[in-house]
mmCIF file of C-alpha atoms in Angstrom:
data_model
loop_
_atom_site.group_PDB
_atom_site.id
_atom_site.type_symbol
_atom_site.label_atom_id
_atom_site.label_comp_id
_atom_site.label_asym_id
_atom_site.label_seq_id
_atom_site.Cartn_x
_atom_site.Cartn_y
_atom_site.Cartn_z
ATOM 1 C CA ALA P 1 0.000 0.000 0.000
ATOM 2 C CA GLY P 2 1.446 3.296 -1.039
ATOM 3 C CA ILE P 3 0.581 6.910 -0.379
ATOM 4 C CA LEU P 4 -0.910 8.871 -3.244
ATOM 5 C CA GLU P 5 -0.296 12.584 -3.001
ATOM 6 C CA PHE P 6 -2.113 15.206 -5.142
ATOM 7 C CA LYS P 7 -0.954 18.762 -5.472
ATOM 8 C CA ASN P 8 -3.230 21.359 -7.083
ATOM 9 C CA GLU P 9 -1.121 23.923 -8.984
ATOM 10 C CA LYS P 10 -2.120 26.478 -11.567
ATOM 11 C CA ASP P 11 -0.781 25.347 -14.926
ATOM 12 C CA GLN P 12 1.066 28.226 -16.627
ATOM 13 C CA SER P 13 1.978 26.186 -19.689
ATOM 14 C CA GLY P 14 -1.292 26.815 -21.553
ATOM 15 C CA ARG P 15 -1.577 28.832 -24.725
ATOM 16 C CA GLY P 16 -4.076 31.376 -25.957
ATOM 17 C CA THR P 17 -4.601 33.823 -28.811
ATOM 18 C CA ILE P 18 -4.403 37.616 -29.058
ATOM 19 C CA GLU P 19 -6.519 39.310 -31.733
ATOM 20 C CA VAL P 20 -5.922 43.017 -32.417
ATOM 21 C CA THR P 21 -8.441 44.850 -34.606
ATOM 22 C CA LYS P 22 -7.875 48.438 -35.769
ATOM 23 C CA THR P 23 -10.303 50.788 -37.508
ATOM 24 C CA ILE P 24 -9.483 54.217 -38.876
ATOM 25 C CA SER P 25 -12.060 56.893 -39.703
ATOM 26 C CA GLY P 26 -12.034 60.524 -40.764
ATOM 27 C CA LEU P 27 -9.373 60.201 -43.469
ATOM 28 C CA THR P 28 -10.645 60.640 -47.014
ATOM 29 C CA SER P 29 -7.585 60.194 -49.198
ATOM 30 C CA GLN P 30 -5.765 56.910 -49.647
ATOM 31 C CA THR P 31 -2.506 58.816 -49.157
ATOM 32 C CA ASP P 32 -3.548 59.868 -45.640
ATOM 33 C CA ILE P 33 -4.839 56.368 -44.847
ATOM 34 C CA ASP P 34 -1.477 54.952 -45.969
ATOM 35 C CA LYS P 35 0.318 57.495 -43.718
ATOM 36 C CA ALA P 36 -1.827 56.443 -40.751
ATOM 37 C CA LEU P 37 -1.085 52.770 -41.444
ATOM 38 C CA THR P 38 2.631 53.459 -41.749
ATOM 39 C CA ASN P 39 2.528 55.075 -38.308
ATOM 40 C CA LEU P 40 0.550 52.304 -36.575
ATOM 41 C CA LYS P 41 2.395 50.441 -33.866
ATOM 42 C CA PHE P 42 1.175 48.276 -31.001
ATOM 43 C CA GLU P 43 3.444 46.966 -28.284
ATOM 44 C CA ILE P 44 2.306 43.996 -26.191
ATOM 45 C CA THR P 45 4.458 43.248 -23.166
ATOM 46 C CA LYS P 46 4.207 40.246 -20.846
ATOM 47 C CA ASP P 47 3.987 41.068 -17.139
ATOM 48 C CA GLY P 48 7.451 41.302 -15.621
ATOM 49 C CA GLU P 49 9.190 42.039 -18.930
ATOM 50 C CA THR P 50 10.691 45.416 -19.852
ATOM 51 C CA THR P 51 10.787 45.055 -23.633
ATOM 52 C CA PRO P 52 7.740 44.292 -25.777
ATOM 53 C CA THR P 53 7.016 40.604 -26.276
ATOM 54 C CA TYR P 54 5.103 41.332 -29.513
ATOM 55 C CA THR P 55 5.252 44.404 -31.762
ATOM 56 C CA ILE P 56 2.483 44.813 -34.320
ATOM 57 C CA THR P 57 2.772 47.183 -37.299
ATOM 58 C CA ALA P 58 1.488 47.434 -40.846
ATOM 59 C CA ALA P 59 4.997 47.191 -42.305
ATOM 60 C CA ALA P 60 5.380 44.627 -45.088
ATOM 61 C CA ASP P 61 8.260 42.908 -43.317
ATOM 62 C CA ALA P 62 6.654 42.852 -39.853
ATOM 63 C CA THR P 63 6.600 39.554 -37.965
ATOM 64 C CA TYR P 64 3.192 40.500 -36.532
ATOM 65 C CA LYS P 65 1.406 42.496 -39.219
ATOM 66 C CA LEU P 66 -1.947 44.264 -39.374
ATOM 67 C CA VAL P 67 -3.673 43.204 -42.590
ATOM 68 C CA LYS P 68 -6.817 44.555 -44.256
ATOM 69 C CA ASP P 69 -9.923 42.858 -42.890
ATOM 70 C CA GLY P 70 -13.232 44.279 -44.119
ATOM 71 C CA THR P 71 -13.391 47.909 -42.992
ATOM 72 C CA GLY P 72 -10.432 47.607 -40.636
ATOM 73 C CA TYR P 73 -7.152 45.882 -40.038
ATOM 74 C CA LYS P 74 -6.434 42.769 -37.988
ATOM 75 C CA CYS P 75 -3.529 40.831 -36.536
ATOM 76 C CA THR P 76 -3.930 37.471 -34.817
ATOM 77 C CA ILE P 77 -1.133 36.048 -32.700
ATOM 78 C CA THR P 78 -1.542 32.380 -31.807
ATOM 79 C CA ASN P 79 0.248 30.099 -29.373
ATOM 80 C CA VAL P 80 0.709 32.908 -26.823
ATOM 81 C CA PRO P 81 1.773 31.750 -23.343
ATOM 82 C CA VAL P 82 -0.945 32.356 -20.738
ATOM 83 C CA GLY P 83 -0.398 35.237 -18.335
ATOM 84 C CA LYS P 84 -0.859 38.950 -17.822
ATOM 85 C CA TYR P 85 0.057 41.370 -20.604
ATOM 86 C CA LYS P 86 -0.129 45.095 -21.350
ATOM 87 C CA VAL P 87 -0.965 46.570 -24.744
ATOM 88 C CA LYS P 88 -0.135 50.092 -25.849
ATOM 89 C CA GLU P 89 -0.610 51.824 -29.188
ATOM 90 C CA THR P 90 2.569 53.866 -29.409
ATOM 91 C CA VAL P 91 2.209 55.883 -32.632
ATOM 92 C CA THR P 92 -1.029 57.373 -33.947
ATOM 93 C CA SER P 93 -0.432 60.904 -35.237
ATOM 94 C CA ILE P 94 -0.070 62.112 -38.812
ATOM 95 C CA ASP P 95 0.663 65.647 -39.994
ATOM 96 C CA GLY P 96 -2.373 67.848 -40.551
ATOM 97 C CA TYR P 97 -4.735 65.831 -38.324
ATOM 98 C CA ARG P 98 -5.797 65.552 -34.720
ATOM 99 C CA VAL P 99 -6.541 62.028 -33.578
ATOM 100 C CA SER P 100 -8.833 60.730 -30.899
ATOM 101 C CA LYS P 101 -8.647 57.075 -30.061
ATOM 102 C CA ASP P 102 -10.680 54.674 -28.070
ATOM 103 C CA TYR P 103 -10.281 51.021 -27.304
ATOM 104 C CA THR P 104 -11.930 47.951 -25.881
ATOM 105 C CA VAL P 105 -9.524 45.420 -24.426
ATOM 106 C CA THR P 106 -11.288 42.247 -23.245
ATOM 107 C CA GLY P 107 -14.209 44.277 -21.898
ATOM 108 C CA THR P 108 -12.282 47.305 -20.593
ATOM 109 C CA THR P 109 -12.972 50.507 -22.538
ATOM 110 C CA GLY P 110 -11.157 53.816 -22.553
ATOM 111 C CA ASN P 111 -9.359 56.413 -24.620
ATOM 112 C CA ASP P 112 -5.928 56.747 -22.994
ATOM 113 C CA ASP P 113 -3.590 53.788 -23.145
ATOM 114 C CA SER P 114 -0.398 55.804 -22.564
ATOM 115 C CA SER P 115 0.638 53.577 -19.673
ATOM 116 C CA GLY P 116 -0.708 50.420 -21.295
ATOM 117 C CA VAL P 117 -3.915 48.465 -20.801
ATOM 118 C CA GLU P 118 -3.676 45.187 -18.892
ATOM 119 C CA PHE P 119 -5.321 41.997 -20.091
ATOM 120 C CA ASP P 120 -4.995 38.261 -19.511
ATOM 121 C CA VAL P 121 -4.236 35.544 -22.018
ATOM 122 C CA ILE P 122 -6.193 32.494 -20.894
ATOM 123 C CA ASP P 123 -5.642 28.908 -21.998
ATOM 124 C CA ASN P 124 -7.571 28.061 -25.186
ATOM 125 C CA ASN P 125 -9.209 31.514 -25.325
ATOM 126 C CA THR P 126 -8.868 34.577 -27.540
ATOM 127 C CA SER P 127 -8.155 37.987 -26.001
ATOM 128 C CA ILE P 128 -9.892 40.605 -28.166
ATOM 129 C CA LEU P 129 -8.226 44.035 -28.438
ATOM 130 C CA THR P 130 -10.159 46.586 -30.510
ATOM 131 C CA TYR P 131 -8.772 50.045 -31.256
ATOM 132 C CA ARG P 132 -10.409 52.869 -33.228
ATOM 133 C CA ASN P 133 -8.672 56.065 -34.326
ATOM 134 C CA THR P 134 -10.814 58.960 -35.525
ATOM 135 C CA TYR P 135 -8.904 61.643 -37.397
ATOM 136 C CA SER P 136 -10.049 65.239 -37.936
ATOM 137 C CA ALA P 137 -8.208 67.792 -40.024
ATOM 138 C CA THR P 138 -6.532 70.560 -38.107
ATOM 139 C CA SER P 139 -7.763 73.955 -39.225
ATOM 140 C CA ILE P 140 -5.689 77.021 -39.841
ATOM 141 C CA ASP P 141 -6.962 80.570 -39.566
ATOM 142 C CA VAL P 142 -5.754 82.636 -42.502
ATOM 143 C CA LYS P 143 -6.199 86.375 -42.916
ATOM 144 C CA PHE P 144 -5.904 87.905 -46.389
ATOM 145 C CA SER P 145 -5.250 91.523 -47.094
ATOM 146 C CA LYS P 146 -4.715 93.484 -50.317
ATOM 147 C CA LYS P 147 -2.439 96.519 -49.976
ATOM 148 C CA GLU P 148 -1.114 99.191 -52.296
ATOM 149 C CA ILE P 149 2.134 98.418 -54.141
ATOM 150 C CA VAL P 150 3.660 101.591 -52.726
ATOM 151 C CA GLY P 151 2.800 102.277 -49.096
ATOM 152 C CA ASN P 152 1.013 100.157 -46.583
ATOM 153 C CA ASN P 153 -2.599 101.172 -47.135
ATOM 154 C CA GLU P 154 -5.402 98.680 -47.602
ATOM 155 C CA LEU P 155 -7.113 98.826 -50.971
ATOM 156 C CA PRO P 156 -10.790 99.487 -50.284
ATOM 157 C CA GLY P 157 -13.131 97.182 -52.197
ATOM 158 C CA ALA P 158 -10.374 94.788 -53.311
ATOM 159 C CA MET P 159 -11.644 91.271 -54.032
ATOM 160 C CA LEU P 160 -9.720 88.011 -53.889
ATOM 161 C CA THR P 161 -10.732 84.589 -55.181
ATOM 162 C CA LEU P 162 -9.607 81.364 -53.535
ATOM 163 C CA TYR P 163 -9.065 78.218 -55.577
ATOM 164 C CA LYS P 164 -8.605 74.608 -54.594
ATOM 165 C CA LYS P 165 -7.755 71.463 -56.502
ATOM 166 C CA ASP P 166 -10.536 68.946 -56.977
ATOM 167 C CA ALA P 167 -10.021 65.175 -56.997
ATOM 168 C CA GLY P 168 -9.121 65.312 -60.708
ATOM 169 C CA GLY P 169 -6.424 67.945 -60.197
ATOM 170 C CA SER P 170 -8.362 70.893 -61.673
ATOM 171 C CA TRP P 171 -8.448 74.251 -59.910
ATOM 172 C CA ILE P 172 -11.962 75.226 -58.836
ATOM 173 C CA THR P 173 -13.657 77.909 -56.761
ATOM 174 C CA GLU P 174 -16.411 77.312 -54.282
ATOM 175 C CA PRO P 175 -19.027 79.891 -53.289
#
């Protein structure tokens, strides 16, 4: 007759999945969308580590790459060791735009992930991380004035016409 001993320990050897989804709104030109994608970067760091465990970008040579998925972009990382992690979107800005962002990370919502958002990778489960960036063009106040060639006096009744390029490259005026 022998003694049978059982010890109940939490198994940390399990694996899960991380799914990052990114949507971008407010940009109308493909050039600006491409700029925003070029600037995208997520860092996912395992608890206790100082350098990111996973870095996600849209770069063609990225190990973990955001790819077009319907109206957004997605990256799925499989075989992730279970444990606590932090995610942070580190680059979002593009010239000429303000950006507001919001996220949902496994049920936690917010709009400031500057210190990272914690989440758990659980055995045989998928941790869903959803980020949305909304861009709005920055405006510039411009004051026009028509003055005499000689002197510094305003020309009364002077009229100016503003033109802009349309999508086809032609110069147009708008009322």
